Coordinates of N, CA, C and O in Angstrom, one line a residue:
X4 N -167.5 -70.5 -2.6 CA -168.5 -69.6 -3.3 C -169.4 -69.4 -2.4 O -169.9 -69.9 -1.4
X5 N -170.2 -68.1 -2.5 CA -171.1 -67.8 -1.5 C -172.5 -68.6 -1.7 O -172.6 -68.9 -2.8
X6 N -173.3 -68.6 -0.7 CA -174.8 -69.5 -0.9 C -175.4 -69.0 -2.0 O -175.7 -67.7 -2.1
X7 N -176.0 -69.7 -2.9 CA -177.0 -69.3 -3.9 C -176.2 -68.8 -5.1 O -176.8 -68.6 -6.2
X8 N -174.8 -68.5 -5.2 CA -174.1 -67.9 -6.5 C -173.7 -69.1 -7.3 O -173.2 -70.1 -7.0
X9 N -174.3 -68.8 -8.5 CA -174.1 -69.7 -9.8 C -172.8 -69.4 -10.4 O -172.4 -68.2 -10.6
X10 N -171.8 -70.4 -10.6 CA -170.6 -70.4 -11.3 C -170.9 -69.7 -12.6 O -171.8 -69.9 -13.6
X11 N -170.1 -68.4 -12.9 CA -170.3 -67.9 -14.3 C -171.4 -66.7 -14.3 O -171.5 -66.1 -15.3
X12 N -172.2 -66.8 -13.2 CA -173.1 -65.8 -12.9 C -172.7 -64.2 -12.3 O -171.9 -64.3 -11.4
X13 N -172.9 -63.3 -13.0 CA -172.7 -62.0 -12.7 C -173.9 -61.0 -12.9 O -174.6 -60.8 -13.8
X14 N -174.4 -60.0 -11.8 CA -175.4 -59.3 -11.7 C -175.0 -58.3 -12.4 O -174.0 -57.7 -12.3
X15 N -175.9 -57.7 -13.4 CA -175.8 -56.7 -14.0 C -175.5 -55.3 -13.2 O -176.4 -55.3 -12.2
X16 N -174.7 -54.5 -13.5 CA -174.3 -53.6 -12.7 C -175.4 -52.7 -12.5 O -175.5 -51.8 -11.7
X17 N -176.3 -52.4 -13.4 CA -177.5 -51.6 -13.3 C -178.5 -52.0 -12.2 O -179.0 -51.2 -11.4
X18 N -178.6 -53.4 -12.2 CA -179.5 -53.9 -11.3 C -178.8 -54.0 -9.9 O -179.6 -53.3 -8.8
X19 N -177.6 -54.0 -9.7 CA -177.0 -53.9 -8.5 C -177.0 -52.4 -8.0 O -177.2 -52.3 -6.7
X20 N -176.9 -51.6 -8.9 CA -176.8 -49.8 -8.4 C -178.4 -49.6 -7.9 O -178.4 -48.7 -7.0
X21 N -179.4 -49.9 -8.5 CA -180.7 -49.7 -8.4 C -181.7 -50.5 -7.2 O -182.6 -50.1 -6.8
X22 N -181.0 -51.5 -6.8 CA -181.6 -52.3 -5.8 C -180.6 -53.1 -4.8 O -179.5 -52.8 -4.8
X23 N -181.2 -53.5 -3.6 CA -180.6 -54.1 -2.5 C -180.8 -55.8 -2.6 O -182.1 -55.8 -2.6
X24 N -179.8 -56.4 -2.1 CA -180.0 -57.8 -1.9 C -180.8 -58.1 -0.7 O -180.9 -57.4 0.4
X25 N -181.9 -58.9 -0.8 CA -182.7 -59.3 0.2 C -182.4 -60.4 0.7 O -182.0 -60.8 2.1
X26 N -182.7 -61.5 -0.3 CA -182.0 -63.0 0.4 C -182.1 -63.8 -0.9 O -182.3 -63.4 -2.0
X27 N -181.5 -65.0 -0.8 CA -181.6 -66.0 -1.8 C -182.9 -66.9 -1.8 O -183.0 -67.5 -0.7
X28 N -183.4 -67.2 -2.9 CA -184.4 -68.1 -2.9 C -183.8 -69.3 -3.8 O -182.5 -69.4 -3.8
X29 N -184.5 -70.6 -4.2 CA -183.9 -71.7 -4.7 C -183.2 -71.3 -6.0 O -182.0 -71.5 -6.2
X30 N -183.8 -70.6 -7.2 CA -183.5 -70.0 -8.4 C -182.7 -68.7 -8.2 O -181.9 -68.5 -8.9
X31 N -183.7 -67.8 -7.7 CA -183.5 -66.5 -7.7 C -182.9 -65.8 -6.5 O -183.0 -66.2 -5.3
X32 N -182.2 -64.5 -6.8 CA -181.7 -63.9 -5.8 C -182.8 -62.5 -5.9 O -183.5 -62.2 -6.6
X33 N -183.4 -62.5 -4.5 CA -184.3 -61.5 -4.4 C -184.1 -60.2 -3.8 O -183.1 -60.4 -3.1
X34 N -184.3 -59.0 -4.7 CA -183.5 -57.9 -4.4 C -184.8 -56.8 -4.1 O -186.1 -57.2 -4.7
X35 N -184.6 -55.7 -3.5 CA -185.6 -54.8 -3.3 C -184.9 -53.5 -4.1 O -184.2 -53.1 -4.0
X36 N -186.1 -53.1 -5.0 CA -185.6 -51.7 -5.9 C -185.8 -50.7 -4.7 O -186.7 -50.6 -3.9
X37 N -184.7 -50.0 -5.0 CA -184.2 -48.6 -4.0 C -185.2 -47.4 -4.5 O -184.7 -46.6 -4.8
X38 N -186.5 -47.7 -4.3 CA -187.3 -46.8 -4.5 C -188.5 -46.6 -3.5 O -189.4 -47.5 -3.9
X39 N -188.7 -45.9 -2.7 CA -189.6 -45.9 -1.7 C -191.0 -45.4 -2.3 O -192.3 -45.5 -1.6
X40 N -191.2 -45.1 -3.2 CA -192.5 -44.7 -3.8 C -193.2 -45.8 -4.0 O -194.8 -45.8 -3.9
X41 N -192.8 -47.1 -4.5 CA -193.4 -48.4 -4.4 C -193.0 -49.5 -3.8 O -191.6 -49.7 -3.7
X42 N -193.5 -50.4 -3.0 CA -193.0 -51.5 -2.7 C -192.5 -52.4 -3.9 O -193.7 -52.8 -4.6
X43 N -191.4 -52.7 -4.1 CA -191.0 -53.2 -5.4 C -189.9 -54.2 -5.4 O -188.8 -53.7 -4.8
X44 N -190.2 -55.4 -5.8 CA -189.1 -56.6 -5.5 C -188.8 -56.9 -7.1 O -189.4 -56.7 -8.0
X45 N -187.5 -57.3 -6.9 CA -186.9 -58.0 -8.1 C -186.5 -59.6 -7.9 O -185.8 -59.7 -6.9
X46 N -186.7 -60.3 -8.9 CA -186.5 -61.6 -9.0 C -185.3 -61.7 -10.0 O -185.6 -61.4 -11.1
X47 N -184.0 -62.2 -9.8 CA -183.1 -62.4 -10.9 C -182.4 -63.9 -10.7 O -182.0 -64.2 -10.0
X48 N -183.0 -64.7 -11.7 CA -182.7 -65.9 -11.8 C -181.3 -66.0 -11.9 O -180.6 -65.3 -12.7
X49 N -180.5 -67.2 -11.4 CA -178.9 -67.0 -11.4 C -178.6 -68.0 -12.2 O -177.9 -69.2 -12.1
X50 N -178.7 -67.6 -13.6 CA -178.6 -68.3 -14.8 C -177.7 -67.5 -15.7 O -178.2 -66.5 -16.2
X51 N -176.5 -67.6 -15.9 CA -175.6 -67.0 -16.8 C -176.2 -66.8 -18.3 O -176.6 -67.7 -18.9
X52 N -176.4 -65.8 -18.8 CA -176.8 -65.4 -20.2 C -178.3 -65.5 -20.4 O -178.8 -65.3 -21.5
X53 N -179.0 -65.8 -19.4 CA -180.5 -65.8 -19.6 C -181.0 -64.5 -19.8 O -180.9 -63.8 -19.0
X54 N -181.8 -64.3 -20.8 CA -182.6 -62.8 -21.2 C -183.8 -62.7 -21.3 O -184.6 -61.9 -21.1
X55 N -184.5 -64.2 -21.6 CA -185.8 -64.4 -21.7 C -186.0 -65.7 -21.0 O -185.4 -66.4 -20.5
X56 N -187.2 -65.8 -20.3 CA -187.6 -67.1 -19.7 C -187.7 -68.2 -20.7 O -187.1 -69.2 -20.3
X57 N -187.7 -68.1 -21.8 CA -187.7 -69.4 -22.6 C -186.4 -69.8 -22.9 O -186.1 -70.8 -23.5
X58 N -185.2 -68.8 -22.4 CA -183.8 -69.3 -22.4 C -183.5 -70.2 -21.6 O -182.5 -70.9 -21.3
X59 N -184.3 -70.5 -20.4 CA -184.1 -71.4 -19.3 C -184.6 -72.7 -19.6 O -185.8 -73.1 -20.4
X60 N -184.3 -73.8 -18.9 CA -184.8 -75.0 -19.0 C -186.4 -75.1 -18.6 O -186.7 -74.2 -17.6
X61 N -186.9 -76.0 -18.8 CA -188.4 -76.2 -18.4 C -188.6 -76.3 -16.9 O -189.5 -75.5 -16.3
X62 N -187.6 -76.8 -16.1 CA -187.6 -77.0 -14.9 C -187.3 -75.6 -14.0 O -188.0 -75.3 -13.1
X63 N -186.3 -75.1 -14.8 CA -186.2 -73.4 -14.3 C -187.3 -72.6 -14.3 O -187.6 -71.8 -13.8
X64 N -188.1 -72.9 -15.6 CA -189.0 -72.1 -15.7 C -190.1 -72.0 -14.7 O -190.9 -71.2 -14.0
X65 N -190.4 -73.3 -14.5 CA -191.2 -73.7 -13.6 C -190.8 -73.3 -12.1 O -191.6 -72.8 -11.3
X66 N -189.7 -73.1 -11.7 CA -189.1 -72.8 -10.5 C -189.0 -71.2 -10.2 O -189.6 -70.7 -9.5
X67 N -189.2 -70.7 -11.5 CA -189.1 -69.2 -11.6 C -190.6 -68.8 -11.5 O -190.9 -67.9 -10.9
X68 N -191.5 -69.4 -11.8 CA -193.0 -69.5 -11.8 C -193.3 -69.4 -10.4 O -194.2 -68.7 -9.8
X69 N -192.9 -70.6 -9.6 CA -193.3 -70.9 -8.0 C -192.6 -69.6 -7.6 O -193.2 -69.2 -6.5
X70 N -191.6 -69.2 -7.6 CA -190.8 -68.2 -6.9 C -191.4 -66.9 -7.0 O -191.4 -66.0 -6.2
X71 N -191.8 -66.4 -8.4 CA -192.8 -65.3 -8.4 C -193.9 -65.2 -7.8 O -194.4 -64.2 -7.1
X72 N -194.6 -66.3 -8.0 CA -195.9 -66.4 -7.1 C -195.8 -66.3 -5.7 O -196.6 -65.5 -5.1
X73 N -194.7 -66.8 -5.3 CA -194.6 -67.0 -3.9 C -194.1 -65.3 -3.4 O -194.7 -64.8 -2.3
X74 N -193.2 -64.7 -4.2 CA -192.9 -63.5 -3.7 C -194.2 -62.4 -4.0 O -194.2 -61.5 -3.0
X75 N -195.1 -62.6 -4.8 CA -196.1 -61.7 -5.0 C -197.1 -61.9 -4.1 O -197.7 -61.0 -3.4
X76 N -197.5 -63.2 -3.5 CA -198.3 -63.2 -2.4 C -197.7 -62.7 -1.2 O -198.7 -62.2 -0.5
X77 N -196.4 -63.0 -1.0 CA -195.9 -62.2 0.2 C -196.0 -60.6 0.2 O -196.2 -60.0 1.3
X78 N -195.8 -60.1 -0.9 CA -195.8 -58.8 -1.0 C -197.2 -58.1 -0.9 O -197.4 -57.3 -0.3
X79 N -198.2 -58.9 -1.6 CA -199.4 -58.4 -1.3 C -200.0 -58.6 0.1 O -200.8 -57.6 0.7
X80 N -199.7 -59.8 0.9 CA -200.0 -59.9 2.3 C -199.2 -58.7 3.1 O -199.7 -58.4 4.1
X81 N -198.0 -58.1 2.6 CA -197.1 -57.6 3.6 C -197.6 -55.8 3.2 O -197.7 -55.2 4.3
X82 N -198.1 -55.7 2.2 CA -198.5 -54.2 1.9 C -200.1 -54.2 2.0 O -200.5 -53.0 1.9
X83 N -200.9 -55.1 1.7 CA -202.2 -54.9 1.7 C -202.6 -54.2 0.2 O -203.7 -53.5 0.3
X84 N -202.0 -54.1 -0.7 CA -202.0 -53.3 -1.9 C -203.2 -53.9 -2.8 O -203.9 -54.8 -2.4
X85 N -203.6 -52.7 -3.8 CA -204.9 -53.2 -4.5 C -204.3 -54.1 -5.8 O -205.2 -55.1 -5.9
X86 N -203.3 -54.2 -6.1 CA -202.9 -54.9 -7.5 C -201.3 -55.1 -7.4 O -200.5 -54.4 -6.9
X87 N -201.1 -56.4 -7.8 CA -199.6 -56.6 -7.9 C -199.3 -56.6 -9.5 O -200.0 -57.2 -10.2
X88 N -198.5 -56.1 -10.0 CA -197.9 -55.8 -11.2 C -196.6 -56.7 -11.2 O -195.6 -56.6 -10.5
X89 N -196.7 -57.6 -12.1 CA -195.4 -58.5 -12.5 C -195.1 -58.4 -13.8 O -196.0 -58.5 -14.8
X90 N -193.9 -58.0 -14.4 CA -193.3 -58.1 -15.6 C -191.8 -58.4 -15.7 O -191.0 -58.0 -14.8
X91 N -191.3 -58.8 -16.9 CA -190.0 -59.1 -17.5 C -190.0 -58.2 -18.7 O -190.3 -58.9 -19.7
X92 N -189.4 -56.9 -18.6 CA -189.2 -56.3 -19.7 C -187.9 -56.6 -20.6 O -187.8 -57.1 -21.4
X93 N -186.8 -56.1 -19.6 CA -185.4 -56.2 -20.3 C -185.2 -55.5 -21.6 O -184.2 -55.6 -22.2
X94 N -185.9 -54.3 -21.9 CA -185.7 -53.2 -22.8 C -184.4 -52.6 -22.5 O -183.4 -52.4 -23.6
X95 N -184.0 -52.3 -21.4 CA -182.8 -51.7 -20.9 C -181.7 -52.7 -20.5 O -180.7 -52.6 -20.8
X96 N -182.1 -53.4 -19.4 CA -181.4 -54.4 -18.8 C -181.6 -55.6 -19.5 O -182.7 -56.1 -19.0
X97 N -180.7 -56.2 -20.4 CA -181.2 -57.4 -21.1 C -181.2 -58.7 -20.1 O -181.8 -59.7 -20.4
X98 N -180.4 -58.7 -18.8 CA -180.3 -60.1 -18.0 C -181.5 -60.0 -17.4 O -182.2 -59.1 -16.9
X99 N -182.2 -61.3 -17.6 CA -183.6 -61.7 -17.3 C -183.6 -61.3 -15.8 O -182.9 -61.6 -14.9
X100 N -184.7 -60.5 -15.7 CA -185.1 -60.5 -14.1 C -186.6 -59.9 -13.9 O -187.1 -59.5 -15.1
X101 N -187.4 -60.4 -13.1 CA -188.7 -60.1 -13.0 C -189.2 -59.1 -12.0 O -188.6 -59.2 -10.8
X102 N -189.9 -58.2 -12.1 CA -190.2 -57.0 -11.5 C -191.6 -57.5 -10.9 O -192.6 -57.9 -11.4
X103 N -191.8 -57.4 -9.4 CA -193.0 -57.6 -8.9 C -193.1 -56.0 -7.7 O -192.4 -56.2 -7.2
X104 N -194.3 -55.6 -8.3 CA -194.4 -54.4 -7.8 C -195.9 -54.2 -7.1 O -197.0 -54.5 -7.7
X105 N -195.9 -53.6 -5.8 CA -197.3 -53.5 -5.2 C -197.8 -52.0 -5.6 O -197.2 -51.2 -5.3
X106 N -198.9 -52.3 -6.1 CA -199.7 -50.8 -6.6 C -200.9 -50.6 -5.7 O -201.7 -51.5 -5.5
X107 N -201.3 -49.5 -5.4 CA -202.5 -48.9 -4.8 C -203.2 -47.9 -5.4 O -202.2 -47.0 -5.8
X108 N -204.5 -47.7 -5.5 CA -205.1 -46.3 -5.9 C -204.5 -45.3 -5.0 O -204.3 -45.3 -3.9
X109 N -204.1 -44.2 -5.8 CA -203.4 -43.2 -5.2 C -202.1 -43.0 -4.9 O -201.4 -42.1 -4.7
X110 N -201.3 -44.2 -5.4 CA -199.7 -44.3 -5.3 C -199.4 -43.3 -6.5 O -200.3 -43.0 -7.5
X111 N -198.1 -42.8 -6.6 CA -197.5 -42.0 -7.5 C -197.6 -42.9 -9.0 O -197.3 -43.9 -8.9
X112 N -198.3 -42.2 -9.6 CA -198.4 -42.8 -11.1 C -199.7 -43.7 -11.3 O -199.7 -44.1 -12.6
X113 N -200.4 -43.9 -10.3 CA -201.6 -44.8 -10.5 C -202.7 -44.2 -11.5 O -202.7 -43.0 -11.5
X114 N -203.1 -44.9 -12.4 CA -202.9 -46.4 -12.7 C -201.9 -46.7 -13.9 O -201.8 -47.8 -14.3
X115 N -201.2 -45.9 -14.1 CA -200.0 -45.9 -15.1 C -198.9 -46.6 -14.6 O -198.8 -46.9 -13.6
X116 N -198.1 -47.1 -15.5 CA -196.9 -47.8 -15.0 C -196.1 -47.1 -14.2 O -195.7 -45.9 -14.3
X117 N -195.0 -47.7 -13.7 CA -194.1 -47.0 -12.8 C -193.0 -46.7 -13.4 O -192.2 -45.7 -13.1
X118 N -192.5 -47.1 -14.5 CA -191.4 -46.7 -15.5 C -191.5 -45.3 -16.0 O -192.5 -45.3 -16.5
X119 N -190.6 -44.5 -15.7 CA -190.4 -43.2 -16.4 C -191.6 -42.3 -15.5 O -191.7 -41.2 -16.2
X120 N -191.8 -42.6 -14.6 CA -192.8 -41.8 -13.8 C -191.8 -41.0 -12.8 O -191.2 -41.8 -11.7
X121 N -191.7 -39.8 -13.1 CA -190.7 -39.0 -11.8 C -189.4 -39.5 -11.4 O -188.8 -40.2 -12.5
X122 N -188.7 -39.1 -10.5 CA -187.6 -39.4 -10.2 C -187.6 -40.2 -9.2 O -188.5 -40.3 -8.1
X123 N -186.6 -41.4 -9.0 CA -186.5 -42.4 -7.8 C -186.3 -41.8 -6.6 O -185.5 -40.7 -6.5
X124 N -187.1 -42.2 -5.6 CA -186.8 -41.6 -4.3 C -186.1 -42.7 -3.4 O -187.0 -43.5 -3.0
X125 N -184.9 -43.0 -3.0 CA -184.4 -43.8 -2.4 C -184.8 -43.8 -0.9 O -185.2 -43.0 -0.5
X126 N -184.9 -45.2 -0.5 CA -185.1 -45.3 1.1 C -184.0 -45.0 2.0 O -182.8 -44.9 1.8
X127 N -184.7 -44.5 3.2 CA -183.7 -44.3 4.3 C -183.3 -45.7 4.8 O -184.1 -46.7 4.5
X128 N -182.0 -46.0 5.1 CA -181.6 -47.1 5.4 C -182.4 -47.8 6.5 O -182.9 -49.1 6.3
X129 N -182.9 -47.3 7.4 CA -183.9 -47.9 8.3 C -185.1 -48.4 7.9 O -185.7 -49.4 8.2
X130 N -185.8 -47.6 6.8 CA -186.9 -48.0 6.3 C -186.8 -48.9 5.4 O -187.7 -50.2 5.1
X131 N -185.6 -49.1 4.6 CA -185.3 -50.3 3.7 C -185.1 -51.6 4.4 O -185.6 -52.6 4.2
X132 N -184.5 -51.4 5.7 CA -184.4 -52.7 6.5 C -185.6 -53.2 7.0 O -186.0 -54.5 7.2
X133 N -186.6 -52.2 7.5 CA -187.9 -52.6 7.9 C -188.5 -53.3 7.1 O -189.4 -54.3 7.2
X134 N -188.8 -52.6 5.6 CA -189.3 -53.1 4.5 C -189.1 -54.6 4.2 O -189.6 -55.6 4.0
X135 N -187.6 -54.9 4.0 CA -186.9 -55.9 3.9 C -187.3 -57.1 5.2 O -187.9 -58.2 4.7
X136 N -187.3 -56.8 6.2 CA -187.8 -57.7 7.4 C -189.3 -58.0 7.2 O -189.6 -59.2 7.5
X137 N -189.9 -57.1 6.7 CA -191.5 -57.3 6.7 C -191.7 -58.5 5.7 O -192.4 -59.3 5.8
X138 N -191.1 -58.2 4.5 CA -191.1 -59.2 3.3 C -190.5 -60.5 3.7 O -191.3 -61.5 3.3
X139 N -189.6 -60.6 4.2 CA -189.0 -62.0 4.9 C -189.9 -62.6 5.7 O -190.3 -63.9 5.5
X140 N -190.6 -61.9 6.6 CA -191.6 -62.2 7.5 C -192.7 -63.0 6.8 O -193.4 -64.1 7.2
X141 N -193.2 -62.3 5.8 CA -194.5 -63.0 4.9 C -194.0 -63.9 3.9 O -194.9 -64.6 3.7
X142 N -192.7 -64.2 3.6 CA -192.4 -65.3 2.8 C -192.5 -66.5 3.8 O -192.6 -67.5 3.4

């Protein structure tokens, strides 16, 4: 079994198609949303069937909070952004995942939400690798 992979856990195909694996944390797989308009990370708890935070055990909830805060701090440090947006919507993809997005005044869509704003602009491979390394260094 691969490191970090939990028995019975399968990543939703839409999350897999829209993002790239960055690294494994204690509870979550950390992924980069493949949209260069915003520095955008996803945390996906490796718990089969989890759709809501309250579906997880209290210990997993605490770990998710810790990992989300750690990632948010690293993203803020790495980007110097104005604001970190954090959310778990799940209206389209039911699998529990947490969005952590760096926002700055003047970015596409500011101050509105990132969802539904224009078309996704995928990273060049070299830019995605550079962003991933910046985040890893900030963690």
